[in-house]
């Protein structure tokens, strides 16, 4: 009788335990702060971690981490990776990539099978343990490591099989492009999570209601063992969000078990991106090189970043450096200040990248490449000269003169110089107006109203970086509008005497004297 009561109580407790696990198996989220020191610099990361509080042995432990660079004392980017282990058993790892002020956030996913013997290393059958997450940061030869302890309850699973599936990107989600992606690979892993031999393991994959794959994974699978297979499935030709169901069937003991999991495939039309260079090339170091990025065909449900990036000479084919990032769906214009690598002519390759985020995944579409050749200032400016001619040299109020600037030797493209006037009180040069010098020559009009009446000394200046070229000086005189003035000298004359009519232009240009004799 006592044994019967004890058995009944044990059954009730077990049932309560199973109900409690089912009720609390939902994902939990927690934000952790990680401080990483690299040399004298401090990098502070906020990691929002989502994982399941209860995990079962022989099932997949899935951890999603949103990593954000919250603060740093250095503008240098830092490379971050994460590793997870449970009870000393490695679960998985992932590289978040570089974090910087330009790219402050990254998302990583770690997934792996929780081995059966993890439960044996914990004090209780279903006991509290910790997932040890190591956050590693690298910058050059410097390295920093910090550990986060994430609480978790490990539950030993009842005898059965488990099935996990993922695309060739390691995720249960994928993005396919019509006309570009004809098929996708799916990897399926089936594990015997019980204590009884499993037989005749078969896998089928359904795209919607249509079976697109069937196959045998293993004839016999011993307890604790797992088997893998892969399938290639066609990509639908119509855009949309498609669900794929992966079913695994096996005979375990005398029981037929079936488990399933789902995958998501997003099919989109191919986005169009085009990069157009506004400048002619080559350009001189320090010049502004302007680009326009044209975008079309981006799905409305996708988050989009438009990235302008370049590849420097000698870099590997996959080494591209971002110079500008813009969020949104509109066309983008951006001007880059040309620079060289050292004192030699440098040829860069530029391209635009559309970075789409769909279901937490990133899909990239690339534009055409554009070459920009940059000539170093040091090879040109030291032997360049600037000539200034101002004509006419005298202008009346309301008039204008023309300033002609000639740069030799002729440099490629257009440069922006300025016309300066000498302040005679402070003996300093003050900017008067800009002048565009294209193909070695620039012309600009000088209006008398810009200077006022007086005499002025002018020069032209071209400045690129720390290099300055100044022209010869040229003079211009602004005079007031002339007036015609006539008077008699003397104004009163005696009868029979003569007087002079004095006619002159003010300001004085020429004076006329006419002798007249009044008739009385």
Short mmCIF file of C-alpha atoms in Angstrom, two decimals:
data_model
loop_
_atom_site.label_atom_id
_atom_site.label_comp_id
_atom_site.label_asym_id
_atom_site.label_seq_id
_atom_site.Cartn_x
_atom_site.Cartn_y
_atom_site.Cartn_z
CA UNK A 1 0.00 0.00 0.00
CA UNK A 2 2.77 2.43 0.93
CA UNK A 3 4.58 1.63 -2.31
CA UNK A 4 1.44 2.33 -4.30
CA UNK A 5 0.94 5.69 -2.58
CA UNK A 6 4.62 6.61 -3.13
CA UNK A 7 4.38 5.68 -6.81
CA UNK A 8 1.22 7.78 -7.14
CA UNK A 9 2.87 10.81 -5.49
CA UNK A 10 5.94 10.45 -7.71
CA UNK A 11 3.71 10.43 -10.78
CA UNK A 12 1.85 13.53 -9.62
CA UNK A 13 5.12 15.38 -8.93
CA UNK A 14 6.49 14.38 -12.32
CA UNK A 15 3.31 15.64 -14.01
CA UNK A 16 3.53 18.95 -12.11
CA UNK A 17 7.20 19.27 -13.17
CA UNK A 18 6.32 18.70 -16.84
CA UNK A 19 3.48 21.26 -16.71
CA UNK A 20 5.76 23.81 -15.04
CA UNK A 21 8.46 23.32 -17.66
CA UNK A 22 5.93 23.70 -20.47
CA UNK A 23 4.53 26.85 -18.91
CA UNK A 24 7.94 28.47 -18.51
CA UNK A 25 9.67 27.32 -21.69
CA UNK A 26 9.19 30.66 -23.38
CA UNK A 27 12.13 32.87 -24.32
CA UNK A 28 13.58 35.22 -21.73
CA UNK A 29 15.33 38.50 -22.49
CA UNK A 30 17.97 40.24 -20.45
CA UNK A 31 20.35 43.09 -21.18
CA UNK A 32 23.95 42.75 -20.00
CA UNK A 33 26.64 45.43 -19.84
CA UNK A 34 30.13 44.35 -20.84
CA UNK A 35 33.22 46.53 -20.37
CA UNK A 36 36.25 45.66 -22.51
CA UNK A 37 39.62 47.34 -22.15
CA UNK A 38 42.02 47.36 -25.07
CA UNK A 39 45.20 49.16 -24.15
CA UNK A 40 44.18 52.47 -22.59
CA UNK A 41 40.80 52.49 -24.33
CA UNK A 42 37.44 51.39 -22.92
CA UNK A 43 34.64 49.87 -25.00
CA UNK A 44 31.23 49.41 -23.35
CA UNK A 45 28.79 47.00 -24.98
CA UNK A 46 25.09 46.49 -24.27
CA UNK A 47 24.08 42.92 -25.11
CA UNK A 48 20.36 42.15 -25.25
CA UNK A 49 20.22 38.38 -24.98
CA UNK A 50 17.23 36.23 -25.82
CA UNK A 51 17.25 32.53 -24.92
CA UNK A 52 15.07 29.86 -23.38
CA UNK A 53 15.13 29.62 -19.59
CA UNK A 54 14.39 25.88 -19.71
CA UNK A 55 16.44 23.71 -22.10
CA UNK A 56 16.17 20.03 -22.75
CA UNK A 57 19.04 17.66 -23.32
CA UNK A 58 19.58 16.58 -26.92
CA UNK A 59 17.60 19.60 -28.14
CA UNK A 60 18.84 22.78 -29.76
CA UNK A 61 19.85 25.66 -27.53
CA UNK A 62 19.12 28.86 -29.47
CA UNK A 63 20.59 32.19 -28.31
CA UNK A 64 20.01 35.53 -30.07
CA UNK A 65 22.14 38.52 -29.11
CA UNK A 66 21.70 42.14 -30.16
CA UNK A 67 25.08 43.77 -29.50
CA UNK A 68 25.39 47.56 -29.36
CA UNK A 69 28.48 49.69 -28.86
CA UNK A 70 27.18 52.04 -26.16
CA UNK A 71 30.37 53.96 -25.41
CA UNK A 72 34.02 54.01 -26.39
CA UNK A 73 36.98 56.24 -25.70
CA UNK A 74 38.44 55.53 -29.14
CA UNK A 75 37.13 55.96 -32.66
CA UNK A 76 38.96 52.82 -33.79
CA UNK A 77 36.69 49.89 -34.68
CA UNK A 78 36.78 46.75 -32.53
CA UNK A 79 36.18 43.18 -33.72
CA UNK A 80 33.82 41.18 -31.45
CA UNK A 81 33.08 37.46 -31.24
CA UNK A 82 31.08 35.40 -28.72
CA UNK A 83 31.32 31.82 -27.48
CA UNK A 84 28.78 29.88 -25.39
CA UNK A 85 29.23 26.77 -23.26
CA UNK A 86 27.07 24.90 -20.77
CA UNK A 87 28.52 22.84 -17.91
CA UNK A 88 31.88 22.91 -19.64
CA UNK A 89 30.45 21.72 -22.96
CA UNK A 90 30.86 24.02 -25.96
CA UNK A 91 27.50 24.98 -27.48
CA UNK A 92 28.60 27.26 -30.32
CA UNK A 93 30.29 30.49 -31.32
CA UNK A 94 29.69 33.39 -33.70
CA UNK A 95 31.60 36.40 -35.00
CA UNK A 96 29.70 39.67 -34.62
CA UNK A 97 32.22 41.57 -36.75
CA UNK A 98 33.47 45.12 -36.38
CA UNK A 99 31.73 47.65 -34.14
CA UNK A 100 32.35 51.38 -34.49
CA UNK A 101 30.58 54.72 -34.36
CA UNK A 102 29.54 54.13 -37.98
CA UNK A 103 28.38 50.55 -37.34
CA UNK A 104 27.37 50.47 -33.66
CA UNK A 105 25.05 47.45 -33.71
CA UNK A 106 25.36 43.81 -34.66
CA UNK A 107 23.12 40.78 -34.31
CA UNK A 108 24.44 37.26 -33.75
CA UNK A 109 22.81 33.90 -33.27
CA UNK A 110 24.37 30.89 -31.53
CA UNK A 111 22.72 27.49 -31.72
CA UNK A 112 23.90 24.04 -30.75
CA UNK A 113 22.79 20.70 -29.37
CA UNK A 114 22.68 20.33 -25.58
CA UNK A 115 24.41 16.95 -25.03
CA UNK A 116 22.83 14.28 -22.85
CA UNK A 117 25.65 14.22 -20.32
CA UNK A 118 25.11 17.92 -19.44
CA UNK A 119 22.29 16.88 -17.10
CA UNK A 120 24.63 14.42 -15.37
CA UNK A 121 27.10 17.23 -14.58
CA UNK A 122 24.44 19.23 -12.78
CA UNK A 123 23.69 18.42 -9.15
CA UNK A 124 19.97 17.73 -9.67
CA UNK A 125 17.94 15.97 -12.31
CA UNK A 126 16.46 19.34 -13.31
CA UNK A 127 18.78 21.87 -11.73
CA UNK A 128 19.85 25.49 -12.14
CA UNK A 129 22.96 25.98 -14.21
CA UNK A 130 24.60 28.80 -16.14
CA UNK A 131 25.41 29.32 -19.78
CA UNK A 132 28.90 30.76 -19.89
CA UNK A 133 29.06 33.38 -22.66
CA UNK A 134 32.53 34.69 -23.42
CA UNK A 135 32.65 38.04 -25.20
CA UNK A 136 35.98 38.56 -26.97
CA UNK A 137 37.23 41.82 -28.46
CA UNK A 138 40.18 42.27 -30.78
CA UNK A 139 41.95 45.39 -32.04
CA UNK A 140 45.20 44.71 -33.84
CA UNK A 141 47.35 42.67 -31.45
CA UNK A 142 45.20 43.65 -28.46
CA UNK A 143 42.61 41.29 -26.99
CA UNK A 144 40.07 41.48 -24.18
CA UNK A 145 37.70 38.84 -22.80
CA UNK A 146 34.72 39.19 -20.46
CA UNK A 147 32.29 36.47 -19.34
CA UNK A 148 28.52 36.65 -18.89
CA UNK A 149 26.78 34.00 -16.79
CA UNK A 150 23.24 33.37 -18.06
CA UNK A 151 21.00 31.29 -15.73
CA UNK A 152 19.25 28.29 -17.28
CA UNK A 153 17.44 25.17 -16.11
CA UNK A 154 18.47 21.94 -17.84
CA UNK A 155 15.78 19.27 -18.09
CA UNK A 156 16.51 15.67 -19.05
CA UNK A 157 14.27 14.80 -21.97
CA UNK A 158 12.00 11.79 -22.30
CA UNK A 159 12.99 9.16 -24.89
CA UNK A 160 12.28 10.48 -28.40
CA UNK A 161 13.97 11.99 -31.42
CA UNK A 162 14.66 15.63 -32.23
CA UNK A 163 15.05 17.36 -35.55
CA UNK A 164 16.83 20.62 -36.39
CA UNK A 165 17.07 22.22 -39.79
CA UNK A 166 18.74 25.30 -41.19
CA UNK A 167 19.70 26.80 -44.52
CA UNK A 168 23.26 26.98 -45.83
CA UNK A 169 23.64 30.33 -44.05
CA UNK A 170 23.26 28.56 -40.69
CA UNK A 171 19.88 30.18 -39.98
CA UNK A 172 16.25 29.02 -40.10
CA UNK A 173 15.62 32.04 -42.34
CA UNK A 174 16.91 32.81 -45.81
CA UNK A 175 16.44 35.45 -48.49
CA UNK A 176 16.35 34.38 -52.14
CA UNK A 177 16.38 36.65 -55.19
CA UNK A 178 14.30 35.90 -58.26
CA UNK A 179 16.45 35.34 -61.32
CA UNK A 180 19.60 35.04 -59.24
CA UNK A 181 19.02 32.19 -56.79
CA UNK A 182 17.68 29.02 -58.41
CA UNK A 183 17.85 26.80 -55.33
CA UNK A 184 18.68 26.64 -51.64
CA UNK A 185 20.38 23.95 -49.58
CA UNK A 186 18.77 22.77 -46.36
CA UNK A 187 20.75 20.86 -43.74
CA UNK A 188 18.78 18.52 -41.48
CA UNK A 189 20.07 17.02 -38.24
CA UNK A 190 18.15 14.24 -36.48
CA UNK A 191 19.19 13.11 -33.00
CA UNK A 192 18.15 10.12 -30.90
CA UNK A 193 17.48 11.92 -27.64
CA UNK A 194 16.20 8.88 -25.81
CA UNK A 195 17.69 5.69 -24.42
CA UNK A 196 16.25 3.31 -27.00
CA UNK A 197 17.60 2.53 -30.45
CA UNK A 198 15.84 4.39 -33.31
CA UNK A 199 15.28 2.76 -36.69
CA UNK A 200 14.32 3.81 -40.20
CA UNK A 201 14.80 7.54 -39.84
CA UNK A 202 13.27 9.37 -42.81
CA UNK A 203 13.03 13.08 -43.57
CA UNK A 204 10.53 14.91 -45.77
CA UNK A 205 10.40 18.62 -46.63
CA UNK A 206 7.22 20.41 -47.62
CA UNK A 207 7.10 23.79 -49.38
CA UNK A 208 3.62 24.90 -48.45
CA UNK A 209 1.57 21.76 -49.15
CA UNK A 210 3.94 20.32 -51.77
CA UNK A 211 6.58 17.75 -50.88
CA UNK A 212 9.90 18.84 -52.40
CA UNK A 213 12.20 16.27 -50.76
CA UNK A 214 12.12 12.83 -49.15
CA UNK A 215 15.05 10.70 -48.07
CA UNK A 216 16.44 8.26 -45.51
CA UNK A 217 18.75 9.78 -42.91
CA UNK A 218 19.82 6.57 -41.14
CA UNK A 219 18.80 2.93 -40.85
CA UNK A 220 19.79 2.68 -37.19
CA UNK A 221 20.53 5.48 -34.73
CA UNK A 222 21.75 4.54 -31.28
CA UNK A 223 20.84 6.60 -28.18
CA UNK A 224 22.80 9.86 -28.10
CA UNK A 225 23.78 9.60 -31.75
CA UNK A 226 22.75 12.00 -34.49
CA UNK A 227 22.65 11.86 -38.28
CA UNK A 228 22.67 14.61 -40.87
CA UNK A 229 21.51 15.01 -44.42
CA UNK A 230 21.16 17.84 -46.90
CA UNK A 231 18.56 18.64 -49.52
CA UNK A 232 18.48 21.06 -52.43
CA UNK A 233 15.10 22.66 -53.01
CA UNK A 234 13.99 25.02 -55.79
CA UNK A 235 13.33 28.70 -55.14
CA UNK A 236 9.76 29.81 -55.99
CA UNK A 237 9.50 32.13 -58.98
CA UNK A 238 6.99 34.47 -57.31
CA UNK A 239 7.92 36.93 -54.53
CA UNK A 240 6.53 36.17 -51.09
CA UNK A 241 7.18 34.62 -47.68
CA UNK A 242 7.22 30.81 -47.81
CA UNK A 243 7.13 28.28 -44.94
CA UNK A 244 9.02 25.00 -45.28
CA UNK A 245 8.12 22.17 -42.92
CA UNK A 246 10.80 19.59 -42.15
CA UNK A 247 9.38 16.29 -40.82
CA UNK A 248 11.45 13.47 -39.29
CA UNK A 249 9.95 10.01 -38.66
CA UNK A 250 11.51 7.05 -36.87
CA UNK A 251 10.62 3.80 -35.07
CA UNK A 252 11.83 4.05 -31.46
CA UNK A 253 11.31 0.78 -29.67
CA UNK A 254 7.81 -0.20 -30.63
CA UNK A 255 6.64 3.40 -31.07
CA UNK A 256 6.58 5.53 -34.21
CA UNK A 257 7.83 9.05 -33.47
CA UNK A 258 7.42 12.10 -35.67
CA UNK A 259 8.97 15.48 -35.07
CA UNK A 260 8.93 18.59 -37.23
CA UNK A 261 10.41 22.07 -37.45
CA UNK A 262 9.83 25.03 -39.74
CA UNK A 263 11.98 27.23 -41.94
CA UNK A 264 11.16 30.56 -43.57
CA UNK A 265 12.21 31.57 -47.09
CA UNK A 266 11.67 35.15 -48.25
CA UNK A 267 11.68 35.50 -52.05
CA UNK A 268 12.22 39.03 -53.41
CA UNK A 269 12.83 40.61 -56.81
CA UNK A 270 16.43 41.61 -57.37
CA UNK A 271 17.04 45.17 -56.08
CA UNK A 272 18.69 47.53 -58.55
CA UNK A 273 21.56 49.78 -57.48
CA UNK A 274 23.70 51.94 -59.77
CA UNK A 275 26.73 54.07 -58.93
CA UNK A 276 27.41 57.18 -61.05
CA UNK A 277 30.57 59.31 -60.77
CA UNK A 278 30.03 63.04 -61.32
CA UNK A 279 33.72 63.95 -61.65
CA UNK A 280 36.13 63.23 -64.44
CA UNK A 281 39.15 61.19 -63.41
CA UNK A 282 42.02 61.44 -62.53
CA UNK A 283 41.55 63.96 -59.72
CA UNK A 284 43.99 65.79 -57.52
CA UNK A 285 44.46 64.94 -53.87
CA UNK A 286 42.15 67.07 -51.75
CA UNK A 287 39.49 67.49 -54.43
CA UNK A 288 35.85 66.53 -53.80
CA UNK A 289 34.82 63.40 -55.72
CA UNK A 290 31.03 63.24 -55.95
CA UNK A 291 28.90 60.14 -56.43
CA UNK A 292 25.19 59.49 -56.92
CA UNK A 293 23.66 56.15 -55.90
CA UNK A 294 20.42 55.21 -57.65
CA UNK A 295 18.18 52.65 -55.88
CA UNK A 296 15.13 50.77 -57.12
CA UNK A 297 13.15 47.60 -56.40
CA UNK A 298 13.67 47.35 -52.62
CA UNK A 299 10.84 45.44 -50.81
CA UNK A 300 8.76 47.60 -48.50
CA UNK A 301 9.19 45.21 -45.54
CA UNK A 302 13.01 45.32 -45.69
CA UNK A 303 15.19 47.62 -43.58
CA UNK A 304 17.72 49.19 -45.93
CA UNK A 305 21.16 50.69 -45.54
CA UNK A 306 22.88 52.23 -48.58
CA UNK A 307 26.65 51.91 -48.30
CA UNK A 308 29.35 53.54 -50.42
CA UNK A 309 32.59 51.60 -50.10
CA UNK A 310 35.99 51.42 -51.73
CA UNK A 311 38.81 48.97 -52.26
CA UNK A 312 42.36 50.28 -52.03
CA UNK A 313 45.23 49.07 -54.23
CA UNK A 314 46.83 45.89 -52.95
CA UNK A 315 43.77 44.88 -50.92
CA UNK A 316 42.18 41.47 -51.36
CA UNK A 317 39.11 41.15 -53.55
CA UNK A 318 36.75 40.93 -50.58
CA UNK A 319 38.30 43.79 -48.57
CA UNK A 320 36.02 46.80 -48.99
CA UNK A 321 35.98 49.79 -46.67
CA UNK A 322 32.79 51.79 -46.04
CA UNK A 323 33.08 55.57 -46.44
CA UNK A 324 29.40 56.53 -46.15
CA UNK A 325 26.21 54.87 -44.88
CA UNK A 326 22.67 56.19 -45.38
CA UNK A 327 19.37 54.73 -44.15
CA UNK A 328 16.33 55.04 -46.40
CA UNK A 329 15.10 54.23 -49.89
CA UNK A 330 15.86 57.44 -51.75
CA UNK A 331 18.73 58.07 -54.15
CA UNK A 332 21.85 59.24 -52.36
CA UNK A 333 24.51 61.80 -53.29
CA UNK A 334 27.83 61.99 -51.47
CA UNK A 335 31.17 63.73 -52.03
CA UNK A 336 34.42 62.11 -50.89
CA UNK A 337 37.63 64.04 -50.33
CA UNK A 338 40.26 62.42 -52.53
CA UNK A 339 43.36 61.12 -50.80
CA UNK A 340 46.34 59.03 -51.76
CA UNK A 341 48.29 56.23 -50.13
CA UNK A 342 51.64 57.86 -49.53
CA UNK A 343 53.17 60.03 -52.25
CA UNK A 344 52.17 57.93 -55.23
CA UNK A 345 49.23 58.01 -57.62
CA UNK A 346 46.47 55.81 -56.18
CA UNK A 347 43.66 54.08 -58.09
CA UNK A 348 40.61 53.22 -55.97
CA UNK A 349 37.60 51.08 -56.88
CA UNK A 350 34.25 52.31 -55.58
CA UNK A 351 30.93 50.49 -55.44
CA UNK A 352 27.56 50.91 -53.78
CA UNK A 353 26.02 48.22 -51.61
CA UNK A 354 22.40 47.78 -50.65
CA UNK A 355 22.28 46.06 -47.27
CA UNK A 356 18.80 44.68 -46.64
CA UNK A 357 17.77 43.29 -43.26
CA UNK A 358 14.89 40.84 -43.48
CA UNK A 359 13.89 38.56 -40.56
CA UNK A 360 17.15 39.43 -38.85
CA UNK A 361 19.18 38.39 -41.88
CA UNK A 362 21.33 40.62 -44.04
CA UNK A 363 21.20 40.42 -47.81
CA UNK A 364 23.57 42.50 -49.93
CA UNK A 365 23.17 43.69 -53.52
CA UNK A 366 26.07 45.42 -55.26
CA UNK A 367 26.33 48.06 -57.96
CA UNK A 368 28.79 48.49 -60.77
CA UNK A 369 32.34 49.48 -59.82
CA UNK A 370 33.85 52.88 -60.62
CA UNK A 371 37.58 53.62 -60.68
CA UNK A 372 38.88 56.89 -59.25
CA UNK A 373 42.56 57.74 -59.77
CA UNK A 374 44.03 60.27 -57.33
CA UNK A 375 47.22 62.22 -58.09
CA UNK A 376 49.22 63.30 -55.00
CA UNK A 377 49.61 67.01 -54.35
CA UNK A 378 53.31 66.61 -53.68
CA UNK A 379 53.91 65.58 -57.28
CA UNK A 380 52.12 68.59 -58.81
CA UNK A 381 51.78 71.69 -56.65
CA UNK A 382 55.47 72.37 -55.88
CA UNK A 383 56.10 72.99 -59.60
CA UNK A 384 52.82 74.77 -60.33
CA UNK A 385 52.38 78.51 -60.84
CA UNK A 386 49.36 80.80 -60.83
CA UNK A 387 48.95 83.88 -63.04
CA UNK A 388 46.38 86.66 -62.42
CA UNK A 389 45.31 89.32 -64.92
CA UNK A 390 42.65 91.95 -64.08
CA UNK A 391 41.25 94.09 -66.91
CA UNK A 392 40.44 96.89 -67.10
CA UNK A 393 42.51 98.19 -64.22
CA UNK A 394 40.22 101.17 -63.65
CA UNK A 395 36.44 100.84 -63.33
CA UNK A 396 33.77 103.42 -62.64
CA UNK A 397 31.09 102.88 -60.05
CA UNK A 398 28.47 100.50 -61.44
CA UNK A 399 30.96 98.88 -63.80
CA UNK A 400 32.84 95.61 -63.68
CA UNK A 401 36.22 94.10 -64.48
CA UNK A 402 37.26 90.56 -65.34
CA UNK A 403 39.84 88.51 -63.43
CA UNK A 404 41.51 85.72 -65.42
CA UNK A 405 43.47 83.07 -63.49
CA UNK A 406 45.81 80.67 -65.31
CA UNK A 407 47.31 77.61 -63.60
CA UNK A 408 50.28 75.89 -65.18
CA UNK A 409 50.96 73.15 -65.78
CA UNK A 410 47.30 72.28 -66.41
CA UNK A 411 45.92 69.92 -63.74
CA UNK A 412 43.16 67.34 -64.29
CA UNK A 413 39.60 68.20 -63.45
CA UNK A 414 38.51 71.40 -61.73
CA UNK A 415 39.95 73.16 -58.70
CA UNK A 416 38.29 75.74 -56.49
CA UNK A 417 40.43 78.79 -55.80
CA UNK A 418 39.63 82.19 -54.39
CA UNK A 419 40.27 85.84 -55.18
CA UNK A 420 41.67 87.85 -52.27
CA UNK A 421 42.05 91.58 -51.58
CA UNK A 422 44.78 93.14 -49.47
CA UNK A 423 43.56 95.05 -46.43
CA UNK A 424 45.91 98.05 -46.32
CA UNK A 425 45.21 98.73 -42.65
CA UNK A 426 46.04 95.26 -41.32
CA UNK A 427 48.17 94.16 -44.30
CA UNK A 428 46.25 90.86 -44.38
CA UNK A 429 44.56 89.12 -47.29
CA UNK A 430 40.79 88.79 -47.07
CA UNK A 431 38.68 86.48 -49.31
CA UNK A 432 36.76 88.34 -52.00
CA UNK A 433 35.08 85.54 -54.00
CA UNK A 434 35.56 81.97 -55.21
CA UNK A 435 36.84 81.10 -58.63
CA UNK A 436 36.55 77.72 -60.37
CA UNK A 437 39.67 76.71 -62.32
CA UNK A 438 38.96 74.05 -64.94
CA UNK A 439 41.53 72.78 -67.42
CA UNK A 440 44.01 75.28 -66.02
CA UNK A 441 41.90 78.43 -66.44
CA UNK A 442 39.31 80.31 -64.40
CA UNK A 443 37.42 83.54 -65.10
CA UNK A 444 35.36 85.58 -62.66
CA UNK A 445 33.77 89.03 -62.85
CA UNK A 446 34.60 91.70 -60.28
CA UNK A 447 31.79 94.17 -59.74
CA UNK A 448 32.67 97.67 -58.56
CA UNK A 449 29.93 97.43 -55.92
CA UNK A 450 31.83 94.54 -54.27
CA UNK A 451 34.79 96.78 -53.48
CA UNK A 452 33.69 100.41 -53.34
CA UNK A 453 35.57 103.51 -54.47
CA UNK A 454 39.31 103.18 -53.96
CA UNK A 455 42.44 101.38 -55.10
CA UNK A 456 42.92 97.68 -54.39
CA UNK A 457 45.57 94.99 -54.65
CA UNK A 458 44.31 91.54 -55.59
CA UNK A 459 45.73 88.05 -55.82
CA UNK A 460 44.46 84.52 -56.60
CA UNK A 461 45.02 81.56 -54.30
CA UNK A 462 44.55 77.79 -54.70
CA UNK A 463 44.72 75.73 -51.50
CA UNK A 464 44.66 71.92 -51.33
CA UNK A 465 45.33 70.36 -47.98
CA UNK A 466 48.38 72.06 -46.48
CA UNK A 467 49.62 73.27 -49.88
CA UNK A 468 48.92 76.81 -51.09
CA UNK A 469 49.72 78.44 -54.44
CA UNK A 470 49.47 82.24 -54.65
CA UNK A 471 49.53 84.26 -57.88
CA UNK A 472 51.14 87.56 -58.72
CA UNK A 473 49.34 90.69 -57.50
CA UNK A 474 47.17 92.84 -59.74
CA UNK A 475 45.75 96.32 -59.10
CA UNK A 476 42.32 97.71 -59.72
CA UNK A 477 40.98 101.20 -59.11
CA UNK A 478 37.31 101.95 -58.55
CA UNK A 479 36.42 105.60 -59.26
CA UNK A 480 33.22 107.50 -58.68
CA UNK A 481 30.86 108.19 -61.57
CA UNK A 482 32.14 111.30 -63.50
CA UNK A 483 30.32 114.63 -63.38
CA UNK A 484 30.72 117.53 -65.83
CA UNK A 485 31.48 120.81 -64.01
CA UNK A 486 31.70 124.24 -65.76
CA UNK A 487 32.63 127.62 -64.17
CA UNK A 488 33.88 131.02 -65.20
CA UNK A 489 37.27 132.25 -64.07
CA UNK A 490 36.92 134.92 -62.94
CA UNK A 491 33.19 134.69 -62.42
CA UNK A 492 32.81 138.51 -62.88
CA UNK A 493 34.46 140.43 -65.70
CA UNK A 494 34.64 144.17 -66.35
CA UNK A 495 33.23 145.56 -69.60
CA UNK A 496 35.65 145.00 -72.47
CA UNK A 497 37.66 142.37 -70.55
CA UNK A 498 37.73 138.60 -71.16
CA UNK A 499 37.12 135.62 -68.90
CA UNK A 500 37.69 131.83 -69.13
CA UNK A 501 35.11 129.04 -69.12
CA UNK A 502 36.65 126.15 -67.20
CA UNK A 503 35.11 122.76 -68.03
CA UNK A 504 36.27 119.61 -66.24
CA UNK A 505 35.18 116.08 -65.36
CA UNK A 506 35.15 115.06 -61.70
CA UNK A 507 36.87 112.94 -60.70
CA UNK A 508 39.46 114.70 -62.84
CA UNK A 509 40.25 113.02 -66.12
CA UNK A 510 40.95 116.04 -68.33
CA UNK A 511 40.44 119.80 -67.99
CA UNK A 512 39.43 122.16 -70.81
CA UNK A 513 39.98 125.95 -70.75
CA UNK A 514 38.22 128.19 -73.27
CA UNK A 515 38.93 131.93 -73.38
CA UNK A 516 35.81 133.96 -74.06
CA UNK A 517 35.16 137.68 -74.38
CA UNK A 518 31.70 138.82 -73.44
CA UNK A 519 30.00 141.27 -75.75
CA UNK A 520 28.48 144.20 -73.98
#
